[in-house]
PDB file of C-alpha atoms in Angstrom:
ATOM      1  CA  MET F   1     -47.424   6.259  72.213  1.00 59.00           C
ATOM      2  CA  GLN F   2     -45.198   8.961  73.076  1.00 75.00           C
ATOM      3  CA  GLY F   3     -41.847  10.037  72.423  1.00 77.00           C
ATOM      4  CA  VAL F   4     -39.533   8.508  69.652  1.00 80.00           C
ATOM      5  CA  LEU F   5     -38.610   4.764  68.918  1.00 79.00           C
ATOM      6  CA  ASP F   6     -34.907   4.248  68.829  1.00 77.00           C
ATOM      7  CA  PHE F   7     -33.935   1.452  66.465  1.00 75.00           C
ATOM      8  CA  SER F   8     -30.195   2.475  66.158  1.00 72.00           C
ATOM      9  CA  SER F   9     -29.066  -0.516  67.969  1.00 73.00           C
ATOM     10  CA  ILE F  10     -31.621  -2.959  66.563  1.00 74.00           C
ATOM     11  CA  LEU F  11     -28.700  -5.128  65.246  1.00 73.00           C
ATOM     12  CA  GLY F  12     -26.938  -5.478  68.529  1.00 75.00           C
ATOM     13  CA  GLU F  13     -24.738  -2.457  68.323  1.00 79.00           C
ATOM     14  CA  ARG F  14     -25.366   1.099  67.095  1.00 82.00           C
ATOM     15  CA  VAL F  15     -25.526   1.649  63.404  1.00 83.00           C
ATOM     16  CA  TYR F  16     -24.070   4.977  61.856  1.00 86.00           C
ATOM     17  CA  ASN F  17     -24.645   6.661  58.555  1.00 91.00           C
ATOM     18  CA  THR F  18     -21.886   8.000  56.626  1.00 95.00           C
ATOM     19  CA  ARG F  19     -20.575  11.108  57.641  1.00 95.00           C
ATOM     20  CA  GLU F  20     -19.130  14.540  56.405  1.00 97.00           C
ATOM     21  CA  ILE F  21     -15.660  15.936  57.337  1.00 96.00           C
ATOM     22  CA  ASP F  22     -14.627  19.566  56.144  1.00 97.00           C
ATOM     23  CA  TYR F  23     -11.165  20.966  55.622  1.00 96.00           C
ATOM     24  CA  ASP F  24     -10.642  24.854  55.100  1.00 96.00           C
ATOM     25  CA  PHE F  25      -7.592  25.997  53.482  1.00 94.00           C
ATOM     26  CA  LYS F  26      -6.506  29.796  52.696  1.00 95.00           C
ATOM     27  CA  LEU F  27      -4.693  31.072  49.690  1.00 92.00           C
ATOM     28  CA  VAL F  28      -3.399  34.388  50.420  1.00 92.00           C
ATOM     29  CA  ASN F  29      -1.774  37.396  48.421  1.00 91.00           C
ATOM     30  CA  SER F  30      -2.767  35.971  45.164  1.00 90.00           C
ATOM     31  CA  SER F  31      -4.225  37.512  42.070  1.00 91.00           C
ATOM     32  CA  TYR F  32      -7.843  36.525  40.944  1.00 89.00           C
ATOM     33  CA  GLU F  33      -6.591  34.705  37.758  1.00 92.00           C
ATOM     34  CA  ASN F  34      -4.236  32.536  39.961  1.00 93.00           C
ATOM     35  CA  ARG F  35      -6.959  31.883  42.568  1.00 91.00           C
ATOM     36  CA  LYS F  36      -9.388  30.581  39.756  1.00 92.00           C
ATOM     37  CA  ASP F  37      -6.647  28.447  38.563  1.00 94.00           C
ATOM     38  CA  VAL F  38      -6.081  26.849  42.137  1.00 94.00           C
ATOM     39  CA  GLU F  39      -9.905  26.552  42.433  1.00 94.00           C
ATOM     40  CA  ARG F  40     -10.039  24.562  39.253  1.00 94.00           C
ATOM     41  CA  SER F  41      -6.984  22.538  40.041  1.00 95.00           C
ATOM     42  CA  ILE F  42      -8.381  21.523  43.470  1.00 95.00           C
ATOM     43  CA  LYS F  43     -11.504  20.678  41.781  1.00 95.00           C
ATOM     44  CA  GLN F  44      -9.962  18.508  39.182  1.00 95.00           C
ATOM     45  CA  GLN F  45      -7.713  16.629  41.694  1.00 93.00           C
ATOM     46  CA  LEU F  46     -10.426  15.837  44.157  1.00 94.00           C
ATOM     47  CA  MET F  47     -13.934  15.685  42.344  1.00 93.00           C
ATOM     48  CA  LEU F  48     -13.084  13.024  39.657  1.00 91.00           C
ATOM     49  CA  TYR F  49     -12.435  10.183  42.124  1.00 90.00           C
ATOM     50  CA  SER F  50     -14.522   7.631  43.606  1.00 92.00           C
ATOM     51  CA  GLU F  51     -13.974   6.151  47.150  1.00 95.00           C
ATOM     52  CA  GLN F  52     -10.423   6.179  48.306  1.00 95.00           C
ATOM     53  CA  ARG F  53      -8.280   6.555  51.266  1.00 96.00           C
ATOM     54  CA  LEU F  54      -8.304  10.024  52.834  1.00 95.00           C
ATOM     55  CA  TYR F  55      -5.129  10.400  55.032  1.00 95.00           C
ATOM     56  CA  ASP F  56      -5.227  13.488  57.692  1.00 92.00           C
ATOM     57  CA  THR F  57      -2.002  14.400  59.610  1.00 90.00           C
ATOM     58  CA  HIS F  58      -4.187  15.091  62.859  1.00 89.00           C
ATOM     59  CA  ASP F  59      -4.713  11.438  63.115  1.00 86.00           C
ATOM     60  CA  ASN F  60      -1.358  10.043  61.852  1.00 82.00           C
ATOM     61  CA  SER F  61      -2.167   6.062  62.633  1.00 83.00           C
ATOM     62  CA  TYR F  62      -5.545   6.265  60.783  1.00 90.00           C
ATOM     63  CA  PHE F  63      -7.238   6.821  57.456  1.00 95.00           C
ATOM     64  CA  TRP F  64     -10.728   7.700  56.258  1.00 97.00           C
ATOM     65  CA  LEU F  65     -12.498   5.823  53.436  1.00 97.00           C
ATOM     66  CA  GLY F  66     -14.543   8.218  51.277  1.00 97.00           C
ATOM     67  CA  LYS F  67     -14.740  10.463  48.471  1.00 97.00           C
ATOM     68  CA  CYS F  68     -14.940  14.286  47.802  1.00 97.00           C
ATOM     69  CA  LYS F  69     -18.436  15.673  48.078  1.00 97.00           C
ATOM     70  CA  SER F  70     -17.795  19.254  47.294  1.00 96.00           C
ATOM     71  CA  VAL F  71     -15.083  22.026  46.905  1.00 96.00           C
ATOM     72  CA  SER F  72     -16.581  25.606  47.650  1.00 95.00           C
ATOM     73  CA  VAL F  73     -14.815  28.617  47.443  1.00 93.00           C
ATOM     74  CA  LYS F  74     -15.148  32.149  49.179  1.00 94.00           C
ATOM     75  CA  HIS F  75     -13.195  34.896  47.647  1.00 89.00           C
ATOM     76  CA  GLU F  76     -11.920  37.896  49.733  1.00 89.00           C
ATOM     77  CA  PRO F  77     -11.011  40.404  46.795  1.00 86.00           C
ATOM     78  CA  VAL F  78      -9.431  43.077  49.481  1.00 87.00           C
ATOM     79  CA  LYS F  79      -7.072  40.846  51.107  1.00 89.00           C
ATOM     80  CA  ARG F  80      -6.449  38.994  47.626  1.00 89.00           C
ATOM     81  CA  ALA F  81      -7.329  35.764  49.132  1.00 91.00           C
ATOM     82  CA  PHE F  82      -9.532  32.836  49.108  1.00 91.00           C
ATOM     83  CA  ILE F  83     -10.761  30.277  51.547  1.00 95.00           C
ATOM     84  CA  VAL F  84     -11.520  26.870  49.993  1.00 96.00           C
ATOM     85  CA  THR F  85     -13.753  24.301  51.928  1.00 97.00           C
ATOM     86  CA  ILE F  86     -13.464  20.651  50.869  1.00 97.00           C
ATOM     87  CA  THR F  87     -16.321  18.502  52.264  1.00 98.00           C
ATOM     88  CA  PHE F  88     -15.834  14.682  52.150  1.00 98.00           C
ATOM     89  CA  THR F  89     -18.390  11.655  52.522  1.00 98.00           C
ATOM     90  CA  VAL F  90     -16.702   9.136  54.615  1.00 98.00           C
ATOM     91  CA  TYR F  91     -17.548   5.683  56.280  1.00 96.00           C
ATOM     92  CA  PRO F  92     -18.224   6.566  59.887  1.00 96.00           C
ATOM     93  CA  PHE F  93     -15.239   5.049  61.405  1.00 95.00           C
ATOM     94  CA  MET F  94     -11.555   5.574  60.830  1.00 95.00           C
ATOM     95  CA  PHE F  95      -9.249   2.456  59.857  1.00 92.00           C
ATOM     96  CA  THR F  96      -5.967   1.720  61.472  1.00 88.00           C
ATOM     97  CA  LEU F  97      -3.194   2.026  58.790  1.00 85.00           C
ATOM     98  CA  SER F  98      -1.834  -1.449  59.744  1.00 78.00           C
ATOM     99  CA  ASN F  99      -3.737  -4.755  60.054  1.00 76.00           C
ATOM    100  CA  TYR F 100      -3.661  -6.346  63.608  1.00 68.00           C
ATOM    101  CA  PHE F 101      -1.273  -7.674  64.116  1.00 61.00           C
ATOM    102  CA  ASP F 102       1.314  -6.971  61.334  1.00 52.00           C
ATOM    103  CA  ASP F 103       4.122  -6.430  63.690  1.00 60.00           C
ATOM    104  CA  VAL F 104       4.801  -2.907  62.427  1.00 61.00           C
ATOM    105  CA  TRP F 105       6.282  -0.718  65.259  1.00 61.00           C
ATOM    106  CA  ASP F 106       6.593   2.320  63.199  1.00 62.00           C
ATOM    107  CA  SER F 107       2.809   2.789  63.200  1.00 61.00           C
ATOM    108  CA  PHE F 108       1.902   0.914  66.231  1.00 64.00           C
ATOM    109  CA  ASP F 109      -0.532   3.029  68.570  1.00 67.00           C
ATOM    110  CA  PHE F 110       1.013   2.527  72.176  1.00 70.00           C
ATOM    111  CA  ASP F 111      -2.085   4.420  73.664  1.00 73.00           C
ATOM    112  CA  ASN F 112      -4.759   2.446  71.984  1.00 69.00           C
ATOM    113  CA  GLY F 113      -3.398  -0.464  70.149  1.00 70.00           C
ATOM    114  CA  ILE F 114      -2.985  -4.167  71.307  1.00 75.00           C
ATOM    115  CA  ALA F 115      -0.238  -6.525  70.476  1.00 75.00           C
ATOM    116  CA  GLY F 116      -1.565  -9.797  70.440  1.00 79.00           C
ATOM    117  CA  PHE F 117      -1.201 -13.076  68.313  1.00 85.00           C
ATOM    118  CA  THR F 118      -3.421 -13.598  65.333  1.00 89.00           C
ATOM    119  CA  LYS F 119      -1.631 -16.558  63.507  1.00 92.00           C
ATOM    120  CA  TYR F 120      -1.893 -20.101  65.295  1.00 95.00           C
ATOM    121  CA  LYS F 121      -0.918 -23.733  64.416  1.00 97.00           C
ATOM    122  CA  VAL F 122      -3.935 -25.876  64.967  1.00 97.00           C
ATOM    123  CA  SER F 123      -3.941 -29.645  65.375  1.00 97.00           C
ATOM    124  CA  GLY F 124      -7.387 -30.805  66.360  1.00 96.00           C
ATOM    125  CA  SER F 125      -9.123 -28.082  68.454  1.00 97.00           C
ATOM    126  CA  LYS F 126      -7.496 -24.921  69.682  1.00 97.00           C
ATOM    127  CA  ASP F 127      -9.079 -22.147  71.833  1.00 97.00           C
ATOM    128  CA  ILE F 128      -7.656 -18.509  71.060  1.00 96.00           C
ATOM    129  CA  VAL F 129      -8.338 -15.246  72.105  1.00 95.00           C
ATOM    130  CA  LEU F 130      -8.590 -12.246  69.835  1.00 94.00           C
ATOM    131  CA  ILE F 131      -8.911  -8.488  70.730  1.00 92.00           C
ATOM    132  CA  ASN F 132     -10.557  -6.269  68.709  1.00 92.00           C
ATOM    133  CA  THR F 133      -9.620  -2.639  69.591  1.00 89.00           C
ATOM    134  CA  SER F 134     -12.345  -1.440  67.127  1.00 92.00           C
ATOM    135  CA  SER F 135     -15.380   0.894  68.267  1.00 91.00           C
ATOM    136  CA  THR F 136     -17.665  -1.597  66.089  1.00 92.00           C
ATOM    137  CA  THR F 137     -17.869  -5.289  65.104  1.00 92.00           C
ATOM    138  CA  ILE F 138     -15.501  -6.069  62.200  1.00 92.00           C
ATOM    139  CA  GLY F 139     -15.439  -9.153  59.764  1.00 93.00           C
ATOM    140  CA  PRO F 140     -11.856 -10.221  59.784  1.00 94.00           C
ATOM    141  CA  GLU F 141     -10.183 -11.559  56.676  1.00 95.00           C
ATOM    142  CA  VAL F 142      -9.207 -15.433  57.716  1.00 96.00           C
ATOM    143  CA  GLU F 143      -6.536 -17.293  55.856  1.00 96.00           C
ATOM    144  CA  VAL F 144      -6.267 -21.277  56.496  1.00 97.00           C
ATOM    145  CA  THR F 145      -3.811 -23.525  55.018  1.00 97.00           C
ATOM    146  CA  SER F 146      -6.450 -26.267  55.035  1.00 97.00           C
ATOM    147  CA  ASP F 147     -10.272 -26.711  55.612  1.00 97.00           C
ATOM    148  CA  MET F 148     -10.954 -25.376  59.465  1.00 97.00           C
ATOM    149  CA  LYS F 149     -14.143 -24.778  61.473  1.00 97.00           C
ATOM    150  CA  VAL F 150     -14.243 -21.442  63.531  1.00 97.00           C
ATOM    151  CA  THR F 151     -16.751 -21.019  66.388  1.00 97.00           C
ATOM    152  CA  VAL F 152     -17.533 -17.575  67.726  1.00 95.00           C
ATOM    153  CA  ASP F 153     -20.244 -17.011  70.065  1.00 91.00           C
ATOM    154  CA  GLY F 154     -21.780 -20.248  69.584  1.00 92.00           C
ATOM    155  CA  GLN F 155     -21.983 -20.004  65.616  1.00 94.00           C
ATOM    156  CA  THR F 156     -19.651 -22.228  63.469  1.00 96.00           C
ATOM    157  CA  TYR F 157     -18.106 -20.932  60.260  1.00 96.00           C
ATOM    158  CA  LEU F 158     -16.518 -23.268  57.584  1.00 96.00           C
ATOM    159  CA  TYR F 159     -13.504 -22.049  55.872  1.00 96.00           C
ATOM    160  CA  LYS F 160     -12.011 -23.541  52.907  1.00 96.00           C
ATOM    161  CA  ALA F 161      -8.120 -23.407  52.561  1.00 96.00           C
ATOM    162  CA  GLY F 162      -7.110 -20.184  51.241  1.00 95.00           C
ATOM    163  CA  THR F 163      -8.250 -16.526  52.099  1.00 95.00           C
ATOM    164  CA  SER F 164     -11.654 -15.231  52.566  1.00 93.00           C
ATOM    165  CA  THR F 165     -13.765 -12.939  54.817  1.00 92.00           C
ATOM    166  CA  ASN F 166     -17.071 -14.217  55.920  1.00 90.00           C
ATOM    167  CA  LEU F 167     -19.371 -11.112  56.595  1.00 83.00           C
ATOM    168  CA  SER F 168     -21.521 -13.124  59.076  1.00 88.00           C
ATOM    169  CA  MET F 169     -18.731 -13.803  61.367  1.00 93.00           C
ATOM    170  CA  GLY F 170     -17.893 -10.660  63.489  1.00 92.00           C
ATOM    171  CA  LEU F 171     -15.236  -9.782  66.172  1.00 94.00           C
ATOM    172  CA  GLN F 172     -17.178  -7.663  68.673  1.00 93.00           C
ATOM    173  CA  PRO F 173     -15.308  -4.766  70.244  1.00 93.00           C
ATOM    174  CA  GLY F 174     -13.072  -6.227  73.200  1.00 93.00           C
ATOM    175  CA  ILE F 175     -12.188  -9.822  73.732  1.00 95.00           C
ATOM    176  CA  ASN F 176     -13.511 -12.611  71.503  1.00 96.00           C
ATOM    177  CA  ASN F 177     -13.101 -16.275  72.624  1.00 97.00           C
ATOM    178  CA  ILE F 178     -12.891 -18.422  69.505  1.00 97.00           C
ATOM    179  CA  THR F 179     -12.562 -22.091  68.866  1.00 98.00           C
ATOM    180  CA  VAL F 180     -10.814 -23.316  65.714  1.00 98.00           C
ATOM    181  CA  GLU F 181     -10.821 -26.945  64.642  1.00 98.00           C
ATOM    182  CA  GLY F 182      -8.760 -28.524  62.022  1.00 97.00           C
ATOM    183  CA  THR F 183      -5.030 -29.173  61.055  1.00 97.00           C
ATOM    184  CA  GLY F 184      -2.719 -26.461  59.735  1.00 97.00           C
ATOM    185  CA  THR F 185      -2.441 -22.584  60.359  1.00 96.00           C
ATOM    186  CA  ILE F 186      -4.958 -19.938  60.807  1.00 96.00           C
ATOM    187  CA  ARG F 187      -4.416 -16.357  60.475  1.00 95.00           C
ATOM    188  CA  PHE F 188      -6.761 -13.427  61.191  1.00 94.00           C
ATOM    189  CA  ARG F 189      -6.177 -10.011  59.702  1.00 93.00           C
ATOM    190  CA  TRP F 190      -8.279  -6.820  60.093  1.00 91.00           C
ATOM    191  CA  HIS F 191      -8.078  -3.078  60.263  1.00 88.00           C
ATOM    192  CA  ALA F 192      -9.427  -1.671  63.692  1.00 89.00           C
ATOM    193  CA  GLU F 193     -12.341   0.782  62.900  1.00 92.00           C
ATOM    194  CA  VAL F 194     -12.386   3.706  65.433  1.00 91.00           C
ATOM    195  CA  MET F 195     -14.674   6.634  65.961  1.00 90.00           C
ATOM    196  CA  GLY F 196     -12.691   9.464  65.052  1.00 84.00           C
TER     197      GLY F 196
END
């Protein structure tokens, strides 16, 4: 056989590894002692924590999920400055700040978002449409007031009264036609995951 076998889509969609993102900051006109104090403070504030949300003002409506991998510093003694490079290891996709659909207009993304219903009253059987604006399949949190059956792509999932996430049930990117059976209210919640 020749070439390379590409198994990146063996599960039906491309699977990504965690990624690294870097941020560079510069401190100018500062004594060496102060630069060392700032370096120590940055490491203390970032390196001690495990995975958490990372907000970047470049992408106001989103956050990354990850942790600080390294803090490296390059001193420029002549300029009394240094450049610090902070590297984070993050989940491959950014998450939207708000769940779909929280009806939060301050953070609604008018360019990429979809305003759609995600809460329904069901009496018997109901066909609904959920639109996933993610770049990947997501497993929504499902809240039901009584036991219900949810059918997606020919697969049926049983939900007991309460809130749960079944990672086997995924919403594909785009339009998802779903059938819900039962009596009560069902609500779907998720953060869209987009390539950043």
